[in-house]
mmCIF file of C-alpha atoms in Angstrom:
data_model
loop_
_atom_site.group_PDB
_atom_site.id
_atom_site.type_symbol
_atom_site.label_atom_id
_atom_site.label_comp_id
_atom_site.label_asym_id
_atom_site.label_seq_id
_atom_site.Cartn_x
_atom_site.Cartn_y
_atom_site.Cartn_z
ATOM 1 C CA MET A 1 -37.559 22.892 6.839
ATOM 2 C CA ARG A 2 -34.904 24.274 4.552
ATOM 3 C CA ILE A 3 -34.904 23.548 0.837
ATOM 4 C CA ILE A 4 -31.746 22.316 -0.846
ATOM 5 C CA ARG A 5 -31.486 22.631 -4.623
ATOM 6 C CA ILE A 6 -29.027 20.909 -6.932
ATOM 7 C CA GLU A 7 -28.943 21.028 -10.720
ATOM 8 C CA ALA A 8 -29.747 17.814 -12.567
ATOM 9 C CA ASN A 9 -26.365 17.829 -14.327
ATOM 10 C CA ALA A 10 -24.580 17.881 -10.932
ATOM 11 C CA TYR A 11 -26.725 14.936 -9.792
ATOM 12 C CA ASP A 12 -25.791 13.119 -13.032
ATOM 13 C CA GLU A 13 -22.084 13.810 -12.418
ATOM 14 C CA ILE A 14 -22.284 12.444 -8.865
ATOM 15 C CA ALA A 15 -24.070 9.295 -10.059
ATOM 16 C CA SER A 16 -21.615 8.776 -12.922
ATOM 17 C CA TYR A 17 -18.564 9.241 -10.691
ATOM 18 C CA ALA A 18 -20.013 6.910 -8.029
ATOM 19 C CA ARG A 19 -20.694 4.183 -10.612
ATOM 20 C CA LYS A 20 -17.090 4.408 -11.820
ATOM 21 C CA GLN A 21 -15.890 3.814 -8.240
ATOM 22 C CA LEU A 22 -17.897 0.604 -7.780
ATOM 23 C CA PRO A 23 -17.706 -1.603 -5.856
ATOM 24 C CA GLU A 24 -16.254 1.003 -3.462
ATOM 25 C CA GLU A 25 -18.146 3.876 -1.886
ATOM 26 C CA ALA A 26 -17.495 7.192 -3.613
ATOM 27 C CA CYS A 27 -17.355 10.460 -1.710
ATOM 28 C CA GLY A 28 -16.864 14.190 -1.901
ATOM 29 C CA LEU A 29 -17.943 17.601 -0.699
ATOM 30 C CA ILE A 30 -20.689 20.021 -1.713
ATOM 31 C CA ALA A 31 -20.485 23.797 -1.728
ATOM 32 C CA GLY A 32 -22.751 26.676 -2.624
ATOM 33 C CA THR A 33 -24.800 29.435 -1.097
ATOM 34 C CA GLU A 34 -27.308 29.718 1.707
ATOM 35 C CA ASP A 35 -29.991 32.381 2.095
ATOM 36 C CA GLU A 36 -31.278 33.977 5.297
ATOM 37 C CA ASP A 37 -33.947 31.252 5.646
ATOM 38 C CA GLY A 38 -31.343 28.480 5.473
ATOM 39 C CA ASN A 39 -32.280 27.427 1.947
ATOM 40 C CA ARG A 40 -29.268 26.132 0.052
ATOM 41 C CA LEU A 41 -28.156 26.046 -3.559
ATOM 42 C CA VAL A 42 -25.429 23.546 -4.432
ATOM 43 C CA GLU A 43 -23.143 25.313 -6.893
ATOM 44 C CA LYS A 44 -20.136 22.990 -6.892
ATOM 45 C CA VAL A 45 -19.561 19.313 -6.215
ATOM 46 C CA TYR A 46 -16.117 18.023 -5.309
ATOM 47 C CA PHE A 47 -15.099 14.452 -6.112
ATOM 48 C CA LEU A 48 -12.574 13.176 -3.567
ATOM 49 C CA GLU A 49 -10.779 9.886 -3.165
ATOM 50 C CA ASN A 50 -12.111 7.400 -0.650
ATOM 51 C CA ILE A 51 -8.757 6.562 0.895
ATOM 52 C CA ASP A 52 -10.259 3.501 2.623
ATOM 53 C CA HIS A 53 -11.192 1.980 -0.762
ATOM 54 C CA ALA A 54 -14.003 0.182 1.039
ATOM 55 C CA THR A 55 -17.438 -0.983 -0.047
ATOM 56 C CA ASP A 56 -19.169 -0.063 3.209
ATOM 57 C CA HIS A 57 -17.540 3.144 4.451
ATOM 58 C CA PHE A 58 -15.431 6.076 3.323
ATOM 59 C CA THR A 59 -12.764 8.478 4.481
ATOM 60 C CA LEU A 60 -12.137 11.662 2.533
ATOM 61 C CA ASP A 61 -8.556 12.257 1.449
ATOM 62 C CA PRO A 62 -7.395 15.009 3.879
ATOM 63 C CA ARG A 63 -5.208 16.798 1.326
ATOM 64 C CA GLU A 64 -7.974 16.827 -1.291
ATOM 65 C CA GLN A 65 -10.413 17.993 1.383
ATOM 66 C CA MET A 66 -8.192 20.974 2.265
ATOM 67 C CA ASP A 67 -7.739 21.806 -1.435
ATOM 68 C CA ALA A 68 -11.511 21.773 -1.877
ATOM 69 C CA ILE A 69 -12.043 24.084 1.129
ATOM 70 C CA LYS A 70 -9.427 26.496 -0.245
ATOM 71 C CA ASP A 71 -11.191 26.441 -3.619
ATOM 72 C CA MET A 72 -14.565 27.139 -1.957
ATOM 73 C CA ARG A 73 -13.118 30.175 -0.177
ATOM 74 C CA LYS A 74 -11.497 31.425 -3.370
ATOM 75 C CA GLN A 75 -14.832 31.189 -5.195
ATOM 76 C CA GLY A 76 -16.857 32.703 -2.348
ATOM 77 C CA LEU A 77 -18.790 29.492 -1.734
ATOM 78 C CA LYS A 78 -19.869 28.059 1.593
ATOM 79 C CA PRO A 79 -19.156 24.451 2.552
ATOM 80 C CA LEU A 80 -22.626 22.867 2.665
ATOM 81 C CA GLY A 81 -21.719 19.293 3.551
ATOM 82 C CA ASN A 82 -20.570 16.081 1.997
ATOM 83 C CA TRP A 83 -21.841 13.288 -0.188
ATOM 84 C CA HIS A 84 -21.127 9.597 -0.493
ATOM 85 C CA SER A 85 -22.556 6.579 -2.205
ATOM 86 C CA HIS A 86 -24.086 3.390 -0.890
ATOM 87 C CA PRO A 87 -23.285 0.780 -3.549
ATOM 88 C CA GLU A 88 -25.669 -1.872 -2.233
ATOM 89 C CA SER A 89 -27.891 -0.209 0.361
ATOM 90 C CA PRO A 90 -30.669 2.411 0.442
ATOM 91 C CA SER A 91 -30.228 6.181 0.407
ATOM 92 C CA ARG A 92 -30.397 6.675 4.159
ATOM 93 C CA PRO A 93 -27.775 7.055 6.894
ATOM 94 C CA SER A 94 -26.134 3.885 8.145
ATOM 95 C CA GLU A 95 -25.213 3.483 11.810
ATOM 96 C CA GLU A 96 -21.640 4.467 10.912
ATOM 97 C CA ASP A 97 -22.858 7.531 8.965
ATOM 98 C CA ILE A 98 -24.790 8.667 12.029
ATOM 99 C CA LYS A 99 -21.886 8.012 14.389
ATOM 100 C CA LEU A 100 -19.450 9.975 12.199
ATOM 101 C CA ALA A 101 -21.759 12.949 11.506
ATOM 102 C CA TYR A 102 -19.946 15.570 13.584
ATOM 103 C CA ASP A 103 -21.193 18.754 11.884
ATOM 104 C CA SER A 104 -24.836 19.517 12.673
ATOM 105 C CA LYS A 105 -24.766 22.376 10.132
ATOM 106 C CA ALA A 106 -23.827 20.053 7.263
ATOM 107 C CA SER A 107 -26.113 18.416 4.761
ATOM 108 C CA TYR A 108 -25.260 14.773 4.243
ATOM 109 C CA PHE A 109 -26.053 13.600 0.709
ATOM 110 C CA ILE A 110 -26.342 9.831 0.244
ATOM 111 C CA LEU A 111 -26.601 8.285 -3.221
ATOM 112 C CA SER A 112 -27.927 4.725 -3.442
ATOM 113 C CA LEU A 113 -26.772 2.654 -6.405
ATOM 114 C CA MET A 114 -28.692 -0.488 -5.496
ATOM 115 C CA ALA A 115 -31.239 0.040 -8.324
ATOM 116 C CA ASP A 116 -30.832 0.973 -11.992
ATOM 117 C CA ASN A 117 -31.713 4.588 -11.235
ATOM 118 C CA ALA A 118 -29.517 6.182 -8.580
ATOM 119 C CA VAL A 119 -31.446 7.690 -5.659
ATOM 120 C CA LEU A 120 -30.056 10.817 -3.995
ATOM 121 C CA ASN A 121 -31.320 12.138 -0.664
ATOM 122 C CA SER A 122 -30.045 14.709 1.796
ATOM 123 C CA PHE A 123 -30.101 14.378 5.564
ATOM 124 C CA HIS A 124 -29.649 16.511 8.652
ATOM 125 C CA ILE A 125 -27.903 14.441 11.327
ATOM 126 C CA GLU A 126 -27.585 15.665 14.895
ATOM 127 C CA ASN A 127 -27.224 13.962 18.285
ATOM 128 C CA GLY A 128 -27.527 10.492 16.806
ATOM 129 C CA LYS A 129 -30.784 11.246 14.983
ATOM 130 C CA TRP A 130 -31.408 11.941 11.315
ATOM 131 C CA GLU A 131 -34.079 13.726 9.357
ATOM 132 C CA LYS A 132 -34.565 13.756 5.600
ATOM 133 C CA GLU A 133 -34.095 17.223 4.096
ATOM 134 C CA ASP A 134 -36.127 18.726 1.250
ATOM 135 C CA LEU A 135 -33.743 18.058 -1.664
ATOM 136 C CA ARG A 136 -34.896 19.286 -5.063
ATOM 137 C CA ILE A 137 -33.152 18.369 -8.298
ATOM 138 C CA PHE A 138 -33.825 20.886 -11.053
ATOM 139 C CA SER A 139 -32.945 21.657 -14.642
ATOM 140 C CA GLU A 140 -33.532 24.571 -16.998
ATOM 141 C CA LYS A 141 -36.673 22.755 -18.171
ATOM 142 C CA TYR A 142 -38.019 21.972 -14.734
ATOM 143 C CA PHE A 143 -37.745 23.936 -11.512
ATOM 144 C CA PHE A 144 -39.623 23.948 -8.215
#
């Protein structure tokens, strides 16, 4: 199983942005690098508008999505997947998340805000099935 690493400050930024969007779901893209074993390092998080402005689903703004992809290419980063929040449900794929997961190469980050401490997990979704990925949040003080 591949390992996905994200810095603690990026996790904090995602959680902060998602809380500001409440009660709506927040969403965005993730980009970074991938080694020959498939291990990933998230180097940039993109915060995009949920054009549905809904509490139980999201749609990325297409123009912002294209701008983010152009920025990734310019910086030499690989699109790694997307992220979104679940304001009142656990950090796991909903039926709609599974149905709309078209890219089997993507990591799908889901941030639950249902408790005081936000919970972030990453998932591989393919053919209607999901599997939790090995997501590791690190800082300069702590790394594994």
